[in-house]
């Protein structure tokens, strides 16, 4: 993208506003830490659809509060980072607004206590993340990645909605807290397997589990701050969050464990191996995100108290180090000009702050003491000691984590200083380094004092998932345990792997083409849909207006005649001899119709049709529907104006030719509509609505004109929808006309 | 198109039509009329102006861009709905803060409220959308007629002001 296109001279002053708001929200939420740890769960709700039992309900338990703090706290740092990273970019406003919408959706998602409310915010994250991934929308890859993310998470979202609806039907409530209190109802229900599968489909697509994992590395097309936010604390954690949230309701069965543990373990190992193969540090981090998420899925699947405690700890660990490392990769790119670790080296002297943040967070990612990551890894080993297979999976994944952490956090900064793409690398502005340093600070603080995180965050989270108090406290040193031995093995093998990675990577790259591509099912399905759409379009859309009108009118004729033939035909009582004026109107309409039929000139036909419309307007006037008549008349006037403009320039195709087929369709449809109208007139009208509107128009809505009161008050929602459609149609029409102009002027289309 | 009769007549007719459209909008809640009809009539006034004096003049008279008017109208309608939603919990519930209705259906006070705001939103949406499409159509065809290169997109240089 050309710089002159997107940059401006001075950074705007308001750019720090989202960061300030998010920081304030974090402080406000932090006040709830004490009460929530003590077991008080603040609730807030607004009626939404009371007749269906749906409410805009929110509840702040340990899990929701911890997630909300991550979203706002990390959000504040990311907003600050983005405001600095894009300081002079014209698109800064768009980015910050979209990021803010995303943060609000995430916040609503984790705090929601109502299944439908949760789904609403879930879709909010899907749509805003689509916009964020496709932020560089002038790049083709960014658009493709955004659409892929949208299609996969969107399809998963539909499955989730179905699952949540089944759950609501079985439980008789949409409140998640009530569902969680009645877990046995679900587990003994006949619909348990389908509802579980549907919910898991939503969670697995969102959290990028195999075989839906591939959208996540593709989503790296987003700018760095977006990736840091989406892939650390938020978006992808939404699926894991929902698994944890619904554990009391759906968890603890063989099916649950049998699905979550294998999927988690397979994704974990594949993600680790894929990560080791990358040389682009941002892509490498994206692949390790797969590993982190699937570790969480596996632990939640195991479902023991130790596993849940490990999952909740690792969730925090991962959020801190992953956000920090994404941001430092962005700093390396900004400061040294590349994010490929083969192109940069020895940056520690030039970029000391970046190096410090990367080192602390990298060590936390690798699980070295005394960092928070060590505490998390020990807990994971403790939880997976139950079976040899899961222990092995955890070992392999942790091993690759050590390797990748070394590649991202150590290698760019050490060794001989190499000539980097930018001539003089250096630490970027304070807005960029503050976030990674603060996040690294938390990794260090919670590592040195694990009880701090354990008592205030993790214990309430575990209590929210298991429904019971957590036993024991987090500690850095557990004594000489099997977990410590596993850790030491991990470190030893990991450091060996780090040193040998260059050879290892080439081996992995060579082996890859032999493996089956998991994206193929997605690409195949998409290609199939496109083929189907193309063939349907080719068959039905030939670009001729008359063709479309013919098809529309023929379909209308079939429907009308269906109603006439299948319905009850009742002839209206015909009272002959209304006033002279009625007959005159009828004469005008009939004469106009005759002119339309006889004339071979298009302009005459259009004018004559206007005559028909005016005649009908007079009928409306005569029978008291003044509003309808006025609308009809003004529409007729505007139609004539539009037609006059268009007709002047349209090519003259001579006289209207006579098509027997068109005539047949016209006759059949006209007869059908006439018979249908007569049948409607012959059926006695149920006066319920009329009476209601007459009785309530003034007392309830304060208006004497019933038509208008219906439009703006009783059926106001319909009008609002129609109004939106008018605006959308107008914008589309204007854009289409503009596009035509640009082509006419020979300017290149952008 | 340059017709002296049309442009002279338009100068007198357009204020009258616009006033009439506002009147029709205003009386709409109790007598025939309302936002949709009023908006159509106002759009007719600008269609007349565009025919008589060209779209550049009509755009300047409209002052705001048609799309902005339509968007603002949609905003008015939404605010009208949210007002009732916030006050009573029912979205689009009519709010008449200055109006009371007695048992016989007589109204006392000022008829300003959320429903009027909503209807005004409809008025603006119709006006903005119809004029927007109309101007875009006129411009594209005028350009077509004048040849592809000569006609400036926006005649907003000093001479036209």
mmCIF file with all atom_site columns, N, CA and C in Angstrom, chain A residues 20-66:
data_model
loop_
_atom_site.group_PDB
_atom_site.id
_atom_site.type_symbol
_atom_site.label_atom_id
_atom_site.label_alt_id
_atom_site.label_comp_id
_atom_site.label_asym_id
_atom_site.label_entity_id
_atom_site.label_seq_id
_atom_site.pdbx_PDB_ins_code
_atom_site.Cartn_x
_atom_site.Cartn_y
_atom_site.Cartn_z
_atom_site.occupancy
_atom_site.B_iso_or_equiv
_atom_site.pdbx_formal_charge
_atom_site.auth_seq_id
_atom_site.auth_comp_id
_atom_site.auth_asym_id
_atom_site.auth_atom_id
_atom_site.pdbx_PDB_model_num
ATOM 1   N N  . UNK A 1 20 ? -7.841  5.203   27.317 1.00 0.00 ? 20 UNK A N  1
ATOM 2   C CA . UNK A 1 20 ? -8.192  5.764   28.627 1.00 0.00 ? 20 UNK A CA 1
ATOM 3   C C  . UNK A 1 20 ? -9.489  5.143   29.130 1.00 0.00 ? 20 UNK A C  1
ATOM 4   N N  . UNK A 1 21 ? -10.482 5.008   28.221 1.00 0.00 ? 21 UNK A N  1
ATOM 5   C CA . UNK A 1 21 ? -11.759 4.423   28.631 1.00 0.00 ? 21 UNK A CA 1
ATOM 6   C C  . UNK A 1 21 ? -11.555 2.978   29.095 1.00 0.00 ? 21 UNK A C  1
ATOM 7   N N  . UNK A 1 22 ? -10.754 2.209   28.336 1.00 0.00 ? 22 UNK A N  1
ATOM 8   C CA . UNK A 1 22 ? -10.537 0.805   28.706 1.00 0.00 ? 22 UNK A CA 1
ATOM 9   C C  . UNK A 1 22 ? -9.803  0.710   30.032 1.00 0.00 ? 22 UNK A C  1
ATOM 10  N N  . UNK A 1 23 ? -8.833  1.610   30.264 1.00 0.00 ? 23 UNK A N  1
ATOM 11  C CA . UNK A 1 23 ? -8.109  1.578   31.532 1.00 0.00 ? 23 UNK A CA 1
ATOM 12  C C  . UNK A 1 23 ? -9.060  1.886   32.676 1.00 0.00 ? 23 UNK A C  1
ATOM 13  N N  . UNK A 1 24 ? -9.943  2.879   32.478 1.00 0.00 ? 24 UNK A N  1
ATOM 14  C CA . UNK A 1 24 ? -10.912 3.210   33.524 1.00 0.00 ? 24 UNK A CA 1
ATOM 15  C C  . UNK A 1 24 ? -11.819 2.021   33.805 1.00 0.00 ? 24 UNK A C  1
ATOM 16  N N  . UNK A 1 25 ? -12.242 1.330   32.721 1.00 0.00 ? 25 UNK A N  1
ATOM 17  C CA . UNK A 1 25 ? -13.103 0.157   32.901 1.00 0.00 ? 25 UNK A CA 1
ATOM 18  C C  . UNK A 1 25 ? -12.374 -0.919  33.685 1.00 0.00 ? 25 UNK A C  1
ATOM 19  N N  . UNK A 1 26 ? -11.082 -1.086  33.420 1.00 0.00 ? 26 UNK A N  1
ATOM 20  C CA . UNK A 1 26 ? -10.312 -2.084  34.153 1.00 0.00 ? 26 UNK A CA 1
ATOM 21  C C  . UNK A 1 26 ? -10.307 -1.769  35.642 1.00 0.00 ? 26 UNK A C  1
ATOM 22  N N  . UNK A 1 27 ? -10.053 -0.490  35.977 1.00 0.00 ? 27 UNK A N  1
ATOM 23  C CA . UNK A 1 27 ? -10.025 -0.113  37.389 1.00 0.00 ? 27 UNK A CA 1
ATOM 24  C C  . UNK A 1 27 ? -11.391 -0.338  38.030 1.00 0.00 ? 27 UNK A C  1
ATOM 25  N N  . UNK A 1 28 ? -12.453 0.011   37.282 1.00 0.00 ? 28 UNK A N  1
ATOM 26  C CA . UNK A 1 28 ? -13.801 -0.164  37.825 1.00 0.00 ? 28 UNK A CA 1
ATOM 27  C C  . UNK A 1 28 ? -14.081 -1.643  38.080 1.00 0.00 ? 28 UNK A C  1
ATOM 28  N N  . UNK A 1 29 ? -13.680 -2.499  37.106 1.00 0.00 ? 29 UNK A N  1
ATOM 29  C CA . UNK A 1 29 ? -13.916 -3.933  37.270 1.00 0.00 ? 29 UNK A CA 1
ATOM 30  C C  . UNK A 1 29 ? -13.091 -4.486  38.425 1.00 0.00 ? 29 UNK A C  1
ATOM 31  N N  . UNK A 1 30 ? -11.890 -3.922  38.632 1.00 0.00 ? 30 UNK A N  1
ATOM 32  C CA . UNK A 1 30 ? -11.019 -4.456  39.675 1.00 0.00 ? 30 UNK A CA 1
ATOM 33  C C  . UNK A 1 30 ? -11.665 -4.323  41.051 1.00 0.00 ? 30 UNK A C  1
ATOM 34  N N  . UNK A 1 31 ? -12.574 -3.361  41.207 1.00 0.00 ? 31 UNK A N  1
ATOM 35  C CA . UNK A 1 31 ? -13.242 -3.219  42.508 1.00 0.00 ? 31 UNK A CA 1
ATOM 36  C C  . UNK A 1 31 ? -14.073 -4.443  42.854 1.00 0.00 ? 31 UNK A C  1
ATOM 37  N N  . UNK A 1 32 ? -14.457 -5.209  41.832 1.00 0.00 ? 32 UNK A N  1
ATOM 38  C CA . UNK A 1 32 ? -15.298 -6.381  42.100 1.00 0.00 ? 32 UNK A CA 1
ATOM 39  C C  . UNK A 1 32 ? -14.480 -7.596  42.518 1.00 0.00 ? 32 UNK A C  1
ATOM 40  N N  . UNK A 1 33 ? -13.136 -7.490  42.432 1.00 0.00 ? 33 UNK A N  1
ATOM 41  C CA . UNK A 1 33 ? -12.296 -8.664  42.728 1.00 0.00 ? 33 UNK A CA 1
ATOM 42  C C  . UNK A 1 33 ? -12.594 -9.203  44.125 1.00 0.00 ? 33 UNK A C  1
ATOM 43  N N  . UNK A 1 34 ? -12.645 -8.304  45.117 1.00 0.00 ? 34 UNK A N  1
ATOM 44  C CA . UNK A 1 34 ? -12.881 -8.725  46.491 1.00 0.00 ? 34 UNK A CA 1
ATOM 45  C C  . UNK A 1 34 ? -14.222 -9.421  46.659 1.00 0.00 ? 34 UNK A C  1
ATOM 46  N N  . UNK A 1 35 ? -15.328 -8.738  46.310 1.00 0.00 ? 35 UNK A N  1
ATOM 47  C CA . UNK A 1 35 ? -16.646 -9.386  46.469 1.00 0.00 ? 35 UNK A CA 1
ATOM 48  C C  . UNK A 1 35 ? -16.753 -10.713 45.716 1.00 0.00 ? 35 UNK A C  1
ATOM 49  N N  . UNK A 1 36 ? -16.242 -10.782 44.466 1.00 0.00 ? 36 UNK A N  1
ATOM 50  C CA . UNK A 1 36 ? -16.396 -12.019 43.690 1.00 0.00 ? 36 UNK A CA 1
ATOM 51  C C  . UNK A 1 36 ? -15.588 -13.141 44.324 1.00 0.00 ? 36 UNK A C  1
ATOM 52  N N  . UNK A 1 37 ? -14.382 -12.816 44.822 1.00 0.00 ? 37 UNK A N  1
ATOM 53  C CA . UNK A 1 37 ? -13.581 -13.844 45.491 1.00 0.00 ? 37 UNK A CA 1
ATOM 54  C C  . UNK A 1 37 ? -14.296 -14.338 46.751 1.00 0.00 ? 37 UNK A C  1
ATOM 55  N N  . UNK A 1 38 ? -15.093 -13.448 47.361 1.00 0.00 ? 38 UNK A N  1
ATOM 56  C CA . UNK A 1 38 ? -15.828 -13.850 48.550 1.00 0.00 ? 38 UNK A CA 1
ATOM 57  C C  . UNK A 1 38 ? -17.120 -14.571 48.206 1.00 0.00 ? 38 UNK A C  1
ATOM 58  N N  . UNK A 1 39 ? -17.410 -14.741 46.933 1.00 0.00 ? 39 UNK A N  1
ATOM 59  C CA . UNK A 1 39 ? -18.580 -15.526 46.546 1.00 0.00 ? 39 UNK A CA 1
ATOM 60  C C  . UNK A 1 39 ? -19.814 -14.708 46.207 1.00 0.00 ? 39 UNK A C  1
ATOM 61  N N  . UNK A 1 40 ? -19.696 -13.386 46.125 1.00 0.00 ? 40 UNK A N  1
ATOM 62  C CA . UNK A 1 40 ? -20.836 -12.549 45.735 1.00 0.00 ? 40 UNK A CA 1
ATOM 63  C C  . UNK A 1 40 ? -20.778 -12.350 44.222 1.00 0.00 ? 40 UNK A C  1
ATOM 64  N N  . UNK A 1 41 ? -21.872 -12.615 43.527 1.00 0.00 ? 41 UNK A N  1
ATOM 65  C CA . UNK A 1 41 ? -21.876 -12.487 42.068 1.00 0.00 ? 41 UNK A CA 1
ATOM 66  C C  . UNK A 1 41 ? -22.859 -11.410 41.647 1.00 0.00 ? 41 UNK A C  1
ATOM 67  N N  . UNK A 1 42 ? -22.368 -10.208 41.346 1.00 0.00 ? 42 UNK A N  1
ATOM 68  C CA . UNK A 1 42 ? -23.280 -9.138  40.930 1.00 0.00 ? 42 UNK A CA 1
ATOM 69  C C  . UNK A 1 42 ? -24.024 -9.531  39.657 1.00 0.00 ? 42 UNK A C  1
ATOM 70  N N  . UNK A 1 43 ? -25.321 -9.220  39.636 1.00 0.00 ? 43 UNK A N  1
ATOM 71  C CA . UNK A 1 43 ? -26.141 -9.523  38.455 1.00 0.00 ? 43 UNK A CA 1
ATOM 72  C C  . UNK A 1 43 ? -26.829 -8.249  38.006 1.00 0.00 ? 43 UNK A C  1
ATOM 73  N N  . UNK A 1 44 ? -27.131 -8.184  36.709 1.00 0.00 ? 44 UNK A N  1
ATOM 74  C CA . UNK A 1 44 ? -27.831 -7.024  36.164 1.00 0.00 ? 44 UNK A CA 1
ATOM 75  C C  . UNK A 1 44 ? -28.617 -7.496  34.966 1.00 0.00 ? 44 UNK A C  1
ATOM 76  N N  . UNK A 1 45 ? -29.869 -7.124  34.871 1.00 0.00 ? 45 UNK A N  1
ATOM 77  C CA . UNK A 1 45 ? -30.624 -7.581  33.699 1.00 0.00 ? 45 UNK A CA 1
ATOM 78  C C  . UNK A 1 45 ? -31.686 -6.583  33.299 1.00 0.00 ? 45 UNK A C  1
ATOM 79  N N  . UNK A 1 46 ? -32.005 -6.626  32.003 1.00 0.00 ? 46 UNK A N  1
ATOM 80  C CA . UNK A 1 46 ? -32.992 -5.727  31.406 1.00 0.00 ? 46 UNK A CA 1
ATOM 81  C C  . UNK A 1 46 ? -33.929 -6.637  30.613 1.00 0.00 ? 46 UNK A C  1
ATOM 82  N N  . UNK A 1 47 ? -35.246 -6.472  30.747 1.00 0.00 ? 47 UNK A N  1
ATOM 83  C CA . UNK A 1 47 ? -36.128 -7.349  29.981 1.00 0.00 ? 47 UNK A CA 1
ATOM 84  C C  . UNK A 1 47 ? -35.920 -7.155  28.480 1.00 0.00 ? 47 UNK A C  1
ATOM 85  N N  . UNK A 1 48 ? -35.953 -8.248  27.740 1.00 0.00 ? 48 UNK A N  1
ATOM 86  C CA . UNK A 1 48 ? -35.741 -8.156  26.284 1.00 0.00 ? 48 UNK A CA 1
ATOM 87  C C  . UNK A 1 48 ? -36.975 -8.711  25.595 1.00 0.00 ? 48 UNK A C  1
ATOM 88  N N  . UNK A 1 49 ? -37.202 -10.019 25.734 1.00 0.00 ? 49 UNK A N  1
ATOM 89  C CA . UNK A 1 49 ? -38.426 -10.621 25.204 1.00 0.00 ? 49 UNK A CA 1
ATOM 90  C C  . UNK A 1 49 ? -39.027 -11.441 26.339 1.00 0.00 ? 49 UNK A C  1
ATOM 91  N N  . UNK A 1 50 ? -39.734 -10.756 27.257 1.00 0.00 ? 50 UNK A N  1
ATOM 92  C CA . UNK A 1 50 ? -40.210 -11.444 28.462 1.00 0.00 ? 50 UNK A CA 1
ATOM 93  C C  . UNK A 1 50 ? -41.105 -12.636 28.144 1.00 0.00 ? 50 UNK A C  1
ATOM 94  N N  . UNK A 1 51 ? -41.875 -12.549 27.025 1.00 0.00 ? 51 UNK A N  1
ATOM 95  C CA . UNK A 1 51 ? -42.790 -13.645 26.715 1.00 0.00 ? 51 UNK A CA 1
ATOM 96  C C  . UNK A 1 51 ? -42.024 -14.919 26.394 1.00 0.00 ? 51 UNK A C  1
ATOM 97  N N  . UNK A 1 52 ? -40.755 -14.793 25.953 1.00 0.00 ? 52 UNK A N  1
ATOM 98  C CA . UNK A 1 52 ? -39.948 -15.978 25.662 1.00 0.00 ? 52 UNK A CA 1
ATOM 99  C C  . UNK A 1 52 ? -38.975 -16.268 26.792 1.00 0.00 ? 52 UNK A C  1
ATOM 100 N N  . UNK A 1 53 ? -39.032 -15.469 27.846 1.00 0.00 ? 53 UNK A N  1
ATOM 101 C CA . UNK A 1 53 ? -38.112 -15.679 28.960 1.00 0.00 ? 53 UNK A CA 1
ATOM 102 C C  . UNK A 1 53 ? -36.703 -15.212 28.668 1.00 0.00 ? 53 UNK A C  1
ATOM 103 N N  . UNK A 1 54 ? -36.525 -14.424 27.589 1.00 0.00 ? 54 UNK A N  1
ATOM 104 C CA . UNK A 1 54 ? -35.186 -13.966 27.234 1.00 0.00 ? 54 UNK A CA 1
ATOM 105 C C  . UNK A 1 54 ? -34.950 -12.597 27.871 1.00 0.00 ? 54 UNK A C  1
ATOM 106 N N  . UNK A 1 55 ? -33.815 -12.450 28.484 1.00 0.00 ? 55 UNK A N  1
ATOM 107 C CA . UNK A 1 55 ? -33.490 -11.166 29.096 1.00 0.00 ? 55 UNK A CA 1
ATOM 108 C C  . UNK A 1 55 ? -32.078 -10.777 28.719 1.00 0.00 ? 55 UNK A C  1
ATOM 109 N N  . UNK A 1 56 ? -31.850 -9.477  28.792 1.00 0.00 ? 56 UNK A N  1
ATOM 110 C CA . UNK A 1 56 ? -30.513 -8.952  28.579 1.00 0.00 ? 56 UNK A CA 1
ATOM 111 C C  . UNK A 1 56 ? -29.796 -9.094  29.920 1.00 0.00 ? 56 UNK A C  1
ATOM 112 N N  . UNK A 1 57 ? -29.360 -10.326 30.240 1.00 0.00 ? 57 UNK A N  1
ATOM 113 C CA . UNK A 1 57 ? -28.902 -10.588 31.596 1.00 0.00 ? 57 UNK A CA 1
ATOM 114 C C  . UNK A 1 57 ? -27.390 -10.755 31.646 1.00 0.00 ? 57 UNK A C  1
ATOM 115 N N  . UNK A 1 58 ? -26.793 -10.166 32.672 1.00 0.00 ? 58 UNK A N  1
ATOM 116 C CA . UNK A 1 58 ? -25.347 -10.268 32.849 1.00 0.00 ? 58 UNK A CA 1
ATOM 117 C C  . UNK A 1 58 ? -25.050 -10.694 34.285 1.00 0.00 ? 58 UNK A C  1
ATOM 118 N N  . UNK A 1 59 ? -23.960 -11.451 34.433 1.00 0.00 ? 59 UNK A N  1
ATOM 119 C CA . UNK A 1 59 ? -23.613 -11.939 35.764 1.00 0.00 ? 59 UNK A CA 1
ATOM 120 C C  . UNK A 1 59 ? -22.103 -11.995 35.852 1.00 0.00 ? 59 UNK A C  1
ATOM 121 N N  . UNK A 1 60 ? -21.576 -11.495 36.937 1.00 0.00 ? 60 UNK A N  1
ATOM 122 C CA . UNK A 1 60 ? -20.124 -11.389 37.074 1.00 0.00 ? 60 UNK A CA 1
ATOM 123 C C  . UNK A 1 60 ? -19.649 -12.415 38.091 1.00 0.00 ? 60 UNK A C  1
ATOM 124 N N  . UNK A 1 61 ? -19.321 -13.632 37.619 1.00 0.00 ? 61 UNK A N  1
ATOM 125 C CA . UNK A 1 61 ? -18.695 -14.581 38.537 1.00 0.00 ? 61 UNK A CA 1
ATOM 126 C C  . UNK A 1 61 ? -17.189 -14.580 38.295 1.00 0.00 ? 61 UNK A C  1
ATOM 127 N N  . UNK A 1 62 ? -16.488 -15.497 38.929 1.00 0.00 ? 62 UNK A N  1
ATOM 128 C CA . UNK A 1 62 ? -15.026 -15.452 38.865 1.00 0.00 ? 62 UNK A CA 1
ATOM 129 C C  . UNK A 1 62 ? -14.504 -15.528 37.444 1.00 0.00 ? 62 UNK A C  1
ATOM 130 N N  . UNK A 1 63 ? -15.076 -16.439 36.651 1.00 0.00 ? 63 UNK A N  1
ATOM 131 C CA . UNK A 1 63 ? -14.625 -16.621 35.263 1.00 0.00 ? 63 UNK A CA 1
ATOM 132 C C  . UNK A 1 63 ? -14.887 -15.366 34.437 1.00 0.00 ? 63 UNK A C  1
ATOM 133 N N  . UNK A 1 64 ? -16.123 -14.831 34.559 1.00 0.00 ? 64 UNK A N  1
ATOM 134 C CA . UNK A 1 64 ? -16.482 -13.645 33.781 1.00 0.00 ? 64 UNK A CA 1
ATOM 135 C C  . UNK A 1 64 ? -15.601 -12.461 34.165 1.00 0.00 ? 64 UNK A C  1
ATOM 136 N N  . UNK A 1 65 ? -15.368 -12.306 35.461 1.00 0.00 ? 65 UNK A N  1
ATOM 137 C CA . UNK A 1 65 ? -14.592 -11.152 35.915 1.00 0.00 ? 65 UNK A CA 1
ATOM 138 C C  . UNK A 1 65 ? -13.155 -11.246 35.413 1.00 0.00 ? 65 UNK A C  1
ATOM 139 N N  . UNK A 1 66 ? -12.553 -12.431 35.516 1.00 0.00 ? 66 UNK A N  1
ATOM 140 C CA . UNK A 1 66 ? -11.161 -12.573 35.072 1.00 0.00 ? 66 UNK A CA 1
ATOM 141 C C  . UNK A 1 66 ? -11.063 -12.281 33.580 1.00 0.00 ? 66 UNK A C  1
#
